[in-house]
XYZ file of C-alpha atoms in Angstrom:
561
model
C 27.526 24.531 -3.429
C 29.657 22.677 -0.695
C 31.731 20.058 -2.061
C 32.588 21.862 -5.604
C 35.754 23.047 -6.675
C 35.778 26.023 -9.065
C 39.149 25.568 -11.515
C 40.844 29.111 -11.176
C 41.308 31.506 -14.340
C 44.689 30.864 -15.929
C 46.684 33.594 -14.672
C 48.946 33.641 -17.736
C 46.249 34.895 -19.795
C 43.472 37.193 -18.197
C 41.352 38.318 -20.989
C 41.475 34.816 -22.706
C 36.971 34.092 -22.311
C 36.455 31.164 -19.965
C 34.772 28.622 -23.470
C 38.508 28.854 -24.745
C 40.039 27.761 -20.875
C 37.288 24.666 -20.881
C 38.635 24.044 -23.952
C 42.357 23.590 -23.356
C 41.657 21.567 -20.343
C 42.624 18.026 -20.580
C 41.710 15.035 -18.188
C 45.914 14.307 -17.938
C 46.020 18.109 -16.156
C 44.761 15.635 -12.645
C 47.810 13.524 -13.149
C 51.113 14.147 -11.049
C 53.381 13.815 -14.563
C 52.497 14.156 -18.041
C 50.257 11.344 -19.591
C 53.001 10.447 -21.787
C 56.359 10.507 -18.784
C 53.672 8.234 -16.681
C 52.717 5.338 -19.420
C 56.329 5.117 -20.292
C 56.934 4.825 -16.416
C 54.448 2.289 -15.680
C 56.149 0.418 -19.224
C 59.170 0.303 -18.253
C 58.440 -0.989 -14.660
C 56.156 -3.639 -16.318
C 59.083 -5.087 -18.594
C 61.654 -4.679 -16.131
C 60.259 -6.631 -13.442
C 58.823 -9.136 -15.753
C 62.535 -9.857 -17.067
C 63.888 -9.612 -13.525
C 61.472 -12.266 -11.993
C 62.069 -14.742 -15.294
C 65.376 -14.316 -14.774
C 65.435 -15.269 -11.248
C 63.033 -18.041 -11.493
C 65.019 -19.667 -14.529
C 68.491 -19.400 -11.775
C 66.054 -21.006 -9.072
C 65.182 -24.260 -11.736
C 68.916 -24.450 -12.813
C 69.933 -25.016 -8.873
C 67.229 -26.638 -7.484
C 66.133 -23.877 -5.783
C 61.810 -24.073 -4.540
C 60.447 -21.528 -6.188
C 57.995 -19.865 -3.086
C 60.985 -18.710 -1.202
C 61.044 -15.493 -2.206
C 63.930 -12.691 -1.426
C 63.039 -9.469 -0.852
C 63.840 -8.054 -3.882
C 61.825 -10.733 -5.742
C 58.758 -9.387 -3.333
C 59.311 -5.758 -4.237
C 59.721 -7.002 -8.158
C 55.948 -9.234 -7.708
C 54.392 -5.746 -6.096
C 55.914 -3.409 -8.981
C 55.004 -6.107 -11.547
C 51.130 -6.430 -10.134
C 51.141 -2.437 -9.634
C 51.970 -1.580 -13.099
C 49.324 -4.444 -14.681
C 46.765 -2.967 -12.644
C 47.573 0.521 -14.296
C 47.933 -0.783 -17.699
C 44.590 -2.895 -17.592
C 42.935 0.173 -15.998
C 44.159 2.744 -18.815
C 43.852 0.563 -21.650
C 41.651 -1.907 -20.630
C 38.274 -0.274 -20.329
C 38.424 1.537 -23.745
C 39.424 -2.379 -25.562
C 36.165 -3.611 -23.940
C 34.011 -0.479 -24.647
C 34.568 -0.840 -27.976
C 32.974 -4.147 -28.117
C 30.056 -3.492 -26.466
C 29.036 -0.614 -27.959
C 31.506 -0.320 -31.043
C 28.868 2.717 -32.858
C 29.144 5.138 -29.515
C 32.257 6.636 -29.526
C 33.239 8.216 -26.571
C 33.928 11.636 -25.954
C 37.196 12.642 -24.198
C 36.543 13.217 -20.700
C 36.212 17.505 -19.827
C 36.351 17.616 -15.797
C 34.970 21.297 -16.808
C 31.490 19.669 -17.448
C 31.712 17.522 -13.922
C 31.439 21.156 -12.205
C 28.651 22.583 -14.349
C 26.756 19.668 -13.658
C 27.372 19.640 -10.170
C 26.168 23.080 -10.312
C 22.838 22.377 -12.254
C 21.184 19.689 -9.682
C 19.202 20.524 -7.056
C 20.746 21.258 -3.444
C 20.190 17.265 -2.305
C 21.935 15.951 1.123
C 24.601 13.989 -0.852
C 25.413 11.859 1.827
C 21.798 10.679 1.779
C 21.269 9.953 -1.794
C 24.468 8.145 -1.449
C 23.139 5.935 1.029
C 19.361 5.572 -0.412
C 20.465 2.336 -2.912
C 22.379 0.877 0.681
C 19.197 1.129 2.637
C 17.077 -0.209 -0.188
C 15.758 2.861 -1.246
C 16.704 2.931 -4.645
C 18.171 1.727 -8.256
C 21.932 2.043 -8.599
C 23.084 0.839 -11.918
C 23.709 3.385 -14.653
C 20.387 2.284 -17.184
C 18.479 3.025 -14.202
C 20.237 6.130 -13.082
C 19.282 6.979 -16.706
C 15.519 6.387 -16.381
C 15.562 7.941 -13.032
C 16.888 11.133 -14.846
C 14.217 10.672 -17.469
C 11.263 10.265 -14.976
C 12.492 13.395 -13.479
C 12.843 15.523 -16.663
C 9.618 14.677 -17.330
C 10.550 12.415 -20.748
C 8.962 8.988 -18.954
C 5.929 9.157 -17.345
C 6.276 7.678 -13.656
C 3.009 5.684 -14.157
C 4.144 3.810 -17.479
C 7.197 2.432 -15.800
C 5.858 -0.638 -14.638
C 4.991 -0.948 -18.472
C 7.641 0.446 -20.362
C 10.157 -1.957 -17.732
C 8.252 -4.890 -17.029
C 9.472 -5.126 -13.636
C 7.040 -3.618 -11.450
C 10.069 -4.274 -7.857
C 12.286 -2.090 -10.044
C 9.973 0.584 -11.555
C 8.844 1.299 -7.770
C 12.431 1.290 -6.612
C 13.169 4.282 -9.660
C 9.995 5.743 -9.372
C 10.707 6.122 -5.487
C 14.702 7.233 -5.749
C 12.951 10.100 -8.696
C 10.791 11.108 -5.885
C 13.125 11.600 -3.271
C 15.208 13.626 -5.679
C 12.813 15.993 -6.809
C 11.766 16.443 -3.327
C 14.565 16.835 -1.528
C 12.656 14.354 0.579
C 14.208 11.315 2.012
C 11.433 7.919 2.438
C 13.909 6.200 4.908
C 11.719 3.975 6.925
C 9.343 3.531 4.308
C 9.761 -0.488 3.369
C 10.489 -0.947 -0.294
C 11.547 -5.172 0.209
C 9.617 -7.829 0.990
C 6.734 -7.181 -1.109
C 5.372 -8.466 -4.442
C 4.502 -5.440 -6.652
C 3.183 -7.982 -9.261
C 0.306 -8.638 -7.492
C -1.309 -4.813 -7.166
C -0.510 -4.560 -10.373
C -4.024 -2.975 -12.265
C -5.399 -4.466 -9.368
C -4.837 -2.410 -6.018
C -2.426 0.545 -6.121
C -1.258 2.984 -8.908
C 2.881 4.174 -8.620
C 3.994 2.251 -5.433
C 6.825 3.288 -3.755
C 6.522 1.358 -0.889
C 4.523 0.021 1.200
C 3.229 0.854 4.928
C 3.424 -1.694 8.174
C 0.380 -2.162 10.136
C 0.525 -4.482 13.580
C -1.711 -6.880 13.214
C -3.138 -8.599 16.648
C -5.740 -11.421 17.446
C -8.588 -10.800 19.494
C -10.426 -14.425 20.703
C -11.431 -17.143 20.251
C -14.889 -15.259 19.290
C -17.884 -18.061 19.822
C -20.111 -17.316 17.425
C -22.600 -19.660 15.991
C -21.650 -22.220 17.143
C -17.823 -21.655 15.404
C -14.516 -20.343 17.560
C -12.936 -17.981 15.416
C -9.613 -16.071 16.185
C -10.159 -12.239 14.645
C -7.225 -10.733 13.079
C -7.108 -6.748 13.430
C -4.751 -4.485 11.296
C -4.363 -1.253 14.386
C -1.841 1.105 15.935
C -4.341 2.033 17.947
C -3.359 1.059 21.895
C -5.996 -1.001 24.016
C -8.264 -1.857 20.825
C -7.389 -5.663 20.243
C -6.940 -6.230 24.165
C -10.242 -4.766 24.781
C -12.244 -6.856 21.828
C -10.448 -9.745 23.208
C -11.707 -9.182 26.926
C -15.130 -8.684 24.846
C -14.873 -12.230 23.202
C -13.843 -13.640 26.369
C -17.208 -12.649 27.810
C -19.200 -13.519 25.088
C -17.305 -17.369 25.093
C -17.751 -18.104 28.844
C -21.166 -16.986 28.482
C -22.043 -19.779 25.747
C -21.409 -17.672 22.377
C -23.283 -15.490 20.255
C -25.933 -15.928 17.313
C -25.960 -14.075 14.521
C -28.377 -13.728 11.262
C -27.682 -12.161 7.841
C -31.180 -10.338 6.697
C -29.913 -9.311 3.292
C -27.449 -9.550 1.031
C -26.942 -7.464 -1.423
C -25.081 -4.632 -3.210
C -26.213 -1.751 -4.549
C -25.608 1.067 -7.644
C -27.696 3.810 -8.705
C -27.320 4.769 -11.773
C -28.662 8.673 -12.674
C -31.067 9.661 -15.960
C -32.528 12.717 -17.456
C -35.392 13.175 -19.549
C -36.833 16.818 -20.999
C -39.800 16.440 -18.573
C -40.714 15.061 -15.052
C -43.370 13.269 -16.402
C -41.198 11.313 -18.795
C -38.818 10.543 -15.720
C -42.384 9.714 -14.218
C -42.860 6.942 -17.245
C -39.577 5.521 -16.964
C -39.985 4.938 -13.270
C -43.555 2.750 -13.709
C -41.692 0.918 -16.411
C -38.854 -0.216 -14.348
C -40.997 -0.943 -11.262
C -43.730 -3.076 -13.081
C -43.306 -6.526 -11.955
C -44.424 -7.402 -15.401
C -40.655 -6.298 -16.653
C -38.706 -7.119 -14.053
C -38.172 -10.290 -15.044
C -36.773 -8.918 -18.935
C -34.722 -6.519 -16.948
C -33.236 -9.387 -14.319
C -32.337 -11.351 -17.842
C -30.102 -8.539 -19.317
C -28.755 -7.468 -15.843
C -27.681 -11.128 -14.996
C -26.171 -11.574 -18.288
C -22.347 -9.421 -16.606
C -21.352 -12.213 -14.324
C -22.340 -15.883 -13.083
C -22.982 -14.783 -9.578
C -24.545 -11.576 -10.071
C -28.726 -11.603 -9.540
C -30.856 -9.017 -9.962
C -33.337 -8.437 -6.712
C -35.004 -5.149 -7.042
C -35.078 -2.115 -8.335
C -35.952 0.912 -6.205
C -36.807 4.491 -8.203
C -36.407 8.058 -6.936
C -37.578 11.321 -8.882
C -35.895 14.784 -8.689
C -37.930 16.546 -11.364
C -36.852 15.395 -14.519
C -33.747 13.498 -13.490
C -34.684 9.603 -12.182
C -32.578 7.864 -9.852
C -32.468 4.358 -10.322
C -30.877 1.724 -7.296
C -30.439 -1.460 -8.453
C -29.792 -4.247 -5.676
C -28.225 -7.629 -6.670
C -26.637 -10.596 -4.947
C -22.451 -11.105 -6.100
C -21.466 -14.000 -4.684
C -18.111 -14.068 -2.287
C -17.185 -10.921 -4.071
C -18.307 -7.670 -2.908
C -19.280 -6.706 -6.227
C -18.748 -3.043 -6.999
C -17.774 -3.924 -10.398
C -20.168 -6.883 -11.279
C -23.415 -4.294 -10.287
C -22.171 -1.694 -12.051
C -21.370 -3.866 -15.142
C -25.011 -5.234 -14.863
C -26.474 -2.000 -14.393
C -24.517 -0.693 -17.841
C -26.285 -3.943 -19.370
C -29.825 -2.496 -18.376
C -29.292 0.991 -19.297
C -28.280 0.270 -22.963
C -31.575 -2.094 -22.981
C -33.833 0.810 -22.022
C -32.535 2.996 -24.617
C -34.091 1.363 -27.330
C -37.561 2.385 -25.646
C -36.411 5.184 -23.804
C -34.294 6.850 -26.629
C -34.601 10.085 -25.384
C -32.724 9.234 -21.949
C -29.683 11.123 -21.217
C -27.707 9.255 -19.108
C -26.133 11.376 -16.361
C -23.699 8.972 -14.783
C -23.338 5.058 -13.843
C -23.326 6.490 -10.097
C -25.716 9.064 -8.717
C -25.037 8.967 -5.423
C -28.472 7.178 -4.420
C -26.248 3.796 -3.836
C -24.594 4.778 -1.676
C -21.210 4.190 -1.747
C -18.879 5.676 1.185
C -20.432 8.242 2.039
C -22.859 8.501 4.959
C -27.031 8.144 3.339
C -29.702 7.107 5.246
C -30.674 5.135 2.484
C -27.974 2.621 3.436
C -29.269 2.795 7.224
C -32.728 2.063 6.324
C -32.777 -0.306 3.099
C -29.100 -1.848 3.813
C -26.070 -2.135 1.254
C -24.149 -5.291 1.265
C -24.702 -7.519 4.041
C -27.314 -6.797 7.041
C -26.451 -8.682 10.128
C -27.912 -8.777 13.558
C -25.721 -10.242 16.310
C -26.600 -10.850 19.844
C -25.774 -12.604 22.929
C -26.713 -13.001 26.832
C -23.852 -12.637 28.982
C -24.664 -13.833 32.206
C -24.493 -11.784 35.776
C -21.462 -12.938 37.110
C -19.574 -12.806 34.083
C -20.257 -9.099 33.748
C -19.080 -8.860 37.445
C -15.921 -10.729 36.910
C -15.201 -10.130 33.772
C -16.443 -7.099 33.107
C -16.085 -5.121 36.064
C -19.570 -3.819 35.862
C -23.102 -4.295 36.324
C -25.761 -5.287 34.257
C -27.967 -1.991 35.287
C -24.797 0.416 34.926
C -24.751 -0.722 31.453
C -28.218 -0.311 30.311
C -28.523 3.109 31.567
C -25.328 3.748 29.811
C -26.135 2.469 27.000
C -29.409 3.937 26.723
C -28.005 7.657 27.446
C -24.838 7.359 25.451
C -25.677 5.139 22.638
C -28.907 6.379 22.218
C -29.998 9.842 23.694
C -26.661 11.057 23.369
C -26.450 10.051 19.605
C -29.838 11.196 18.877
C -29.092 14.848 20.167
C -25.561 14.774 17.794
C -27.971 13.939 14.837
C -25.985 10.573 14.404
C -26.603 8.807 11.133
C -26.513 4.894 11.791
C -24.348 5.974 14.662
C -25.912 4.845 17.422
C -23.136 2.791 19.033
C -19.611 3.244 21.125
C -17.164 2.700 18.316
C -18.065 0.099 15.696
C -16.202 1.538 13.406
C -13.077 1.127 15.419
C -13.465 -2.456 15.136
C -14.631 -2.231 11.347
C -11.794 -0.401 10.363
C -9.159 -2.918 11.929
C -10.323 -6.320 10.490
C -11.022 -4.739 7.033
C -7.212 -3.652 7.184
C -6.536 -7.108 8.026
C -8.490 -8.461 4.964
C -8.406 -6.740 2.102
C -11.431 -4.763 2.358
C -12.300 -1.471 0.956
C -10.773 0.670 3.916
C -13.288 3.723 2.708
C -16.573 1.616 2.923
C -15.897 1.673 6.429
C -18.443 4.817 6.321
C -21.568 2.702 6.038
C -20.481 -0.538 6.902
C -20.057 0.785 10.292
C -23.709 2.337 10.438
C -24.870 0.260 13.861
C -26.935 0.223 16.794
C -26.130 -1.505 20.156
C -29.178 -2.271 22.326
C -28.635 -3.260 25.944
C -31.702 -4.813 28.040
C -31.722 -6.546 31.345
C -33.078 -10.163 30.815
C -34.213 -12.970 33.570
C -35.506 -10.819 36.391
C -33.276 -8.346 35.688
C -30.006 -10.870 36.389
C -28.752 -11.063 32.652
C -27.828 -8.323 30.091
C -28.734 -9.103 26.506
C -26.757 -7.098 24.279
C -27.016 -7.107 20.406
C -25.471 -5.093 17.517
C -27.913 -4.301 14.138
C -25.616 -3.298 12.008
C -27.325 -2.851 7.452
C -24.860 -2.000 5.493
C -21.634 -4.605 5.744
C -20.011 -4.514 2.527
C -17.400 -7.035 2.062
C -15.780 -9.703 0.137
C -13.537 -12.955 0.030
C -12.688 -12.464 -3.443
C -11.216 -9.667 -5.651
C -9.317 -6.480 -4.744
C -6.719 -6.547 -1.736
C -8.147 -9.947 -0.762
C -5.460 -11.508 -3.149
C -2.742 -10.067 -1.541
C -0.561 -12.342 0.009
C -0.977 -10.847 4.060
C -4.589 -10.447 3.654
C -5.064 -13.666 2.130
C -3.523 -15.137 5.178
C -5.883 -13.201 7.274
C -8.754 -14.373 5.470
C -7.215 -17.928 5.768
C -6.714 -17.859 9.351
C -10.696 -16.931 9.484
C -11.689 -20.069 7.996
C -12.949 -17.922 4.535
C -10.502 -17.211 2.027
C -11.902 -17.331 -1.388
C -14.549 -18.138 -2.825
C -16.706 -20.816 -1.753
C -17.392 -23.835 -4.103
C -20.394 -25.551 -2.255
C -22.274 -22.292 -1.448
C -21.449 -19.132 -3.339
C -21.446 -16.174 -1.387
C -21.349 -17.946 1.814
C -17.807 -17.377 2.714
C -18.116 -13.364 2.379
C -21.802 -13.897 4.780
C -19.689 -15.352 7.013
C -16.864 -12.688 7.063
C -19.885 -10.499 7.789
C -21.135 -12.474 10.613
C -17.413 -12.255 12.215
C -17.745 -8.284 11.561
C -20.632 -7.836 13.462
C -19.586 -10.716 16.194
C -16.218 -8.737 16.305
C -18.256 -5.115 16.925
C -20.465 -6.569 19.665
C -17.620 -7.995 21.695
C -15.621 -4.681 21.476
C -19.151 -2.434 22.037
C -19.582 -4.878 25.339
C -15.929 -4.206 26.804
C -15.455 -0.291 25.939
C -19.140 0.031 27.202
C -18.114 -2.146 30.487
C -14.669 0.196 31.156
C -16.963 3.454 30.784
C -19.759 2.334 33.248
C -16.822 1.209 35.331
C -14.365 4.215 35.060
C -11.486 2.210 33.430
C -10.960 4.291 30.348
C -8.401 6.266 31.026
C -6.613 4.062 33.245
C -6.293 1.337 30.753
C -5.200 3.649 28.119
C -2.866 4.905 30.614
C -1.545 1.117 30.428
C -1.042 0.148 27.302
C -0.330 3.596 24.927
C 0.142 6.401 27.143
C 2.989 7.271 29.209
C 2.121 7.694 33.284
C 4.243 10.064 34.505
C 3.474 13.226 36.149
C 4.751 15.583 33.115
C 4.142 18.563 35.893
C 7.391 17.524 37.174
C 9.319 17.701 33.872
C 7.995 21.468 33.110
C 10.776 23.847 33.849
C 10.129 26.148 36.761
C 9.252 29.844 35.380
């Protein structure tokens, strides 16, 4: 390995094994003179400048003499007098203080042999980027965390119990990342490790940070929507998308603002069961959907949380295995947890009449939760919203580009004919989930429920003769909250802050998470109007060209064959 030094056999004695050479190896061989000629040197320097100098300054008191003016042997004498102290403190010093600190630990005599074998041992790292991980923040550097970042690696600490075991969660990620990069060979330069609060994902949000990633975050707006002006923030690095939802809510403002209505709220879990027979799955199923119980069953499913309210209970039968979605209202949050606590309430009730009931799992997929079901499209999950607005004719000239008739045929051939020959489930739209995906970013949301929440169909019609386009968005399955999760994070928090609904709402529960899903769906129809309007109108490219592509001619860069 580069940078290693192999100490040469001793010449003197050939056949002598290399244990014995280790062993007659003494730190003092690194010195110029023996240990003992260089202490007595540095000794008698130390007293003989120290008598020189007291000597001098006693003749300098005697005849008046200021003592600053200094000859310049009396400046050689201060540099010999401050060299030697600084050898003396240095050879002597550390051992005096050692031995108070940790008095039981006696220290082994330093063997430069074992540097080299040690050297040898580690893995082949870039040394001159370990040694600059702790100055670019990317890592612990004192030794009782160089000796936990040994451990982690051996394997003796687990890399998920540090934030435990330490009880600083900043500097178990900063040893937990340094361990990585070590046993990788892998350097995270340019991966943040500052700036953020590690206390607050803690059990909450993210298992064994190590840092943390930077999304832009832009402003599309002032989006008129009910009334409300609300500025939309959207978590991208994906060119054009905020400037084109902005051009989108420019339309929709000018044109007198969009109206929105939420048609149900609620989230869903489906529980799975299995009986020894279809027709006892068959038994269980009339139980649970006779109105004459629903109203025991709403008792024991409400008892998990304040908000949470039991609305219905739908049934599907595979044979002998029942499938059991249970819908329920959860406030401001969006109430993963609270429905499937609720839904562990009612299962343990049934078993007492039902004690034959195997239960399969908490989830059986008949939710559903991110993952595209048709289930969702149909009955909804979360929050069903339908948003729509009439942007007048000469705004879709001016500010569109376009015209109203372009757009419905478009519309109707790509949004609809052209999705129905792909098969699209609940994607019947130009990108919703484009849009989706960036505000949820923004605000804490479940990034991977962006599957059904962006199930959604645009509709285009021209209205008043033909003059006017109304354009509205349906979209049954928007699954969000204001509370819980990455919502509490300090950035997202801000987000939802600077949207008028962070929290939870203390007049009207659950209305602050409606209205995050009325700004979801107002968000999607403003950027389904503008992407739609630069497609009728051959803009596309050319924007994209603008603002995240490069335009120039690359043909000209190739080199000639």
């Amino acid at each position: 390995m580069m940078g290693v030094r192999r100490r040469p056999q001793n010449p003197s004695s050939p056949g002598e094994p290399a244990k014995s050479q280790k062993q007659n190896l003494k730190a003092s061989d690194a010195l110029p003179l023996p240990l003992y000629l260089t202490n007595g040197l540095f000794f008698t320097l130390f007293f003989t400048v120290a008598y020189f100098l007291l000597h001098r300054w006693r003749e300098k008191i005697r005849t008046s003499t200021p003592l600053h003016v200094l000859t310049l042997s009396e400046i050689a004498a201060l540099f010999s007098l401050f060299a030697s102290v600084i050898y003396l403190l240095g050879f002597f010093g550390i051992d005096f203080v050692q031995s108070f600190v940790s008095p039981n630990n006696a220290r082994a005599p330093h063997d430069p042999w074992n540097d080299v074998v040690a050297v040898e041992q580690q893995p082949k790292i870039d040394v001159v980027r370990v040694a600059s991980l702790s100055a670019a923040g990317g890592g612990a550097s004192s030794e009782a965390d160089e000796h936990i970042i040994k451990s982690v690696m051996s394997g003796t600490t687990p890399s998920y119990s540090l934030e435990a075991s330490l009880g600083d969660c900043r500097r178990a990620a900063a040893i937990r990342r340094e361990a990585l990069q070590r046993t990788t060979c892998r350097s995270l330069e340019g991966l943040p490790l500052e700036g953020f609060d590690y206390e607050s994902i803690l059990g909450q949000c993210c298992e064994m940070p190590v840092g943390y990633v930077q999304i832009p975050v832009g402003v599309a707006g002032p989006l008129l929507l009910d009334g409300e002006e609300f500025t939309v923030p959207m978590a991208t690095t994906e060119g054009c998308l905020v400037a084109s939802t902005n051009r989108g809510c420019k339309a929709i403002h000018v044109s007198g603002g969009a109206q929105s209505v939420v048609l149900k709220d609620g989230m869903t879990r489906a529980p799975v069961v299995r009986f020894s027979s279809a027709a006892r799955a068959a038994e269980l199923k009339f139980f649970v959907e006779d109105p004459l119980n629903f109203d025991s069953l709403a008792v024991v499913f409400n008892r998990s949380s304040r908000f949470a309210r039991l609305q219905r209970i739908q049934c599907a039968v595979a044979g002998k295995n029942l499938y059991m979605r249970f819908t329920c209202s959860t406030g401001d949050a969006m109430g993963m947890n609270m429905v499937s606590k609720g839904v562990q309430n009612v299962l343990d009730f049934l078993q007492s009449d039902f004690p034959d009931m195997d239960i399969i799992g908490i989830s059986g997929n008949f939710c559903s939760d991110k993952k595209p079901a048709a289930v969702n499209w149909i009955e909804g999950r979360g929050k069903s919203v339908v948003c729509e607005v009439v942007i007048r004719e000469e705004v879709v000239r001016k500010v569109l580009k376009t015209n109203v008739a372009a757009l419905v045929e478009l519309n109707v051939l790509k949004n609809l004919t052209g999705s129905a020959m792909a098969g699209a489930l609940g994607g019947f739209n130009a990108h919703a989930s484009n849009i989706v995906s960036a505000i949820y970013l923004a605000t804490g949301q479940d990034p991977a429920q962006n599957v059904e929440s962006s199930h959604c169909i645009t509709m285009m019609e021209a209205v008043n003769n033909g003059k006017d386009l109304h354009v509205s968005v349906t979209m049954p399955s928007i699954e969000v909250g204001t509370v819980g999760g990455g919502t509490q994070l300090a950035s997202q928090s801000a987000c939802l802050n600077l949207l008028g609904v962070k929290g939870a709402s203390k007049d009207s529960p659950g209305s602050n998470s409606r209205k995050l899903a009325t700004i979801v769906a107002g968000s999607v129809l403003a950027g389904e109007l503008s992407l739609m309007s630069a497609l009728a109108a051959g803009q596309l490219v050319k924007s994209h060209m603008k603002y995240n592509r490069s335009s120039r001619d690359v043909s000209k860069l190739a080199c000639p064959s």
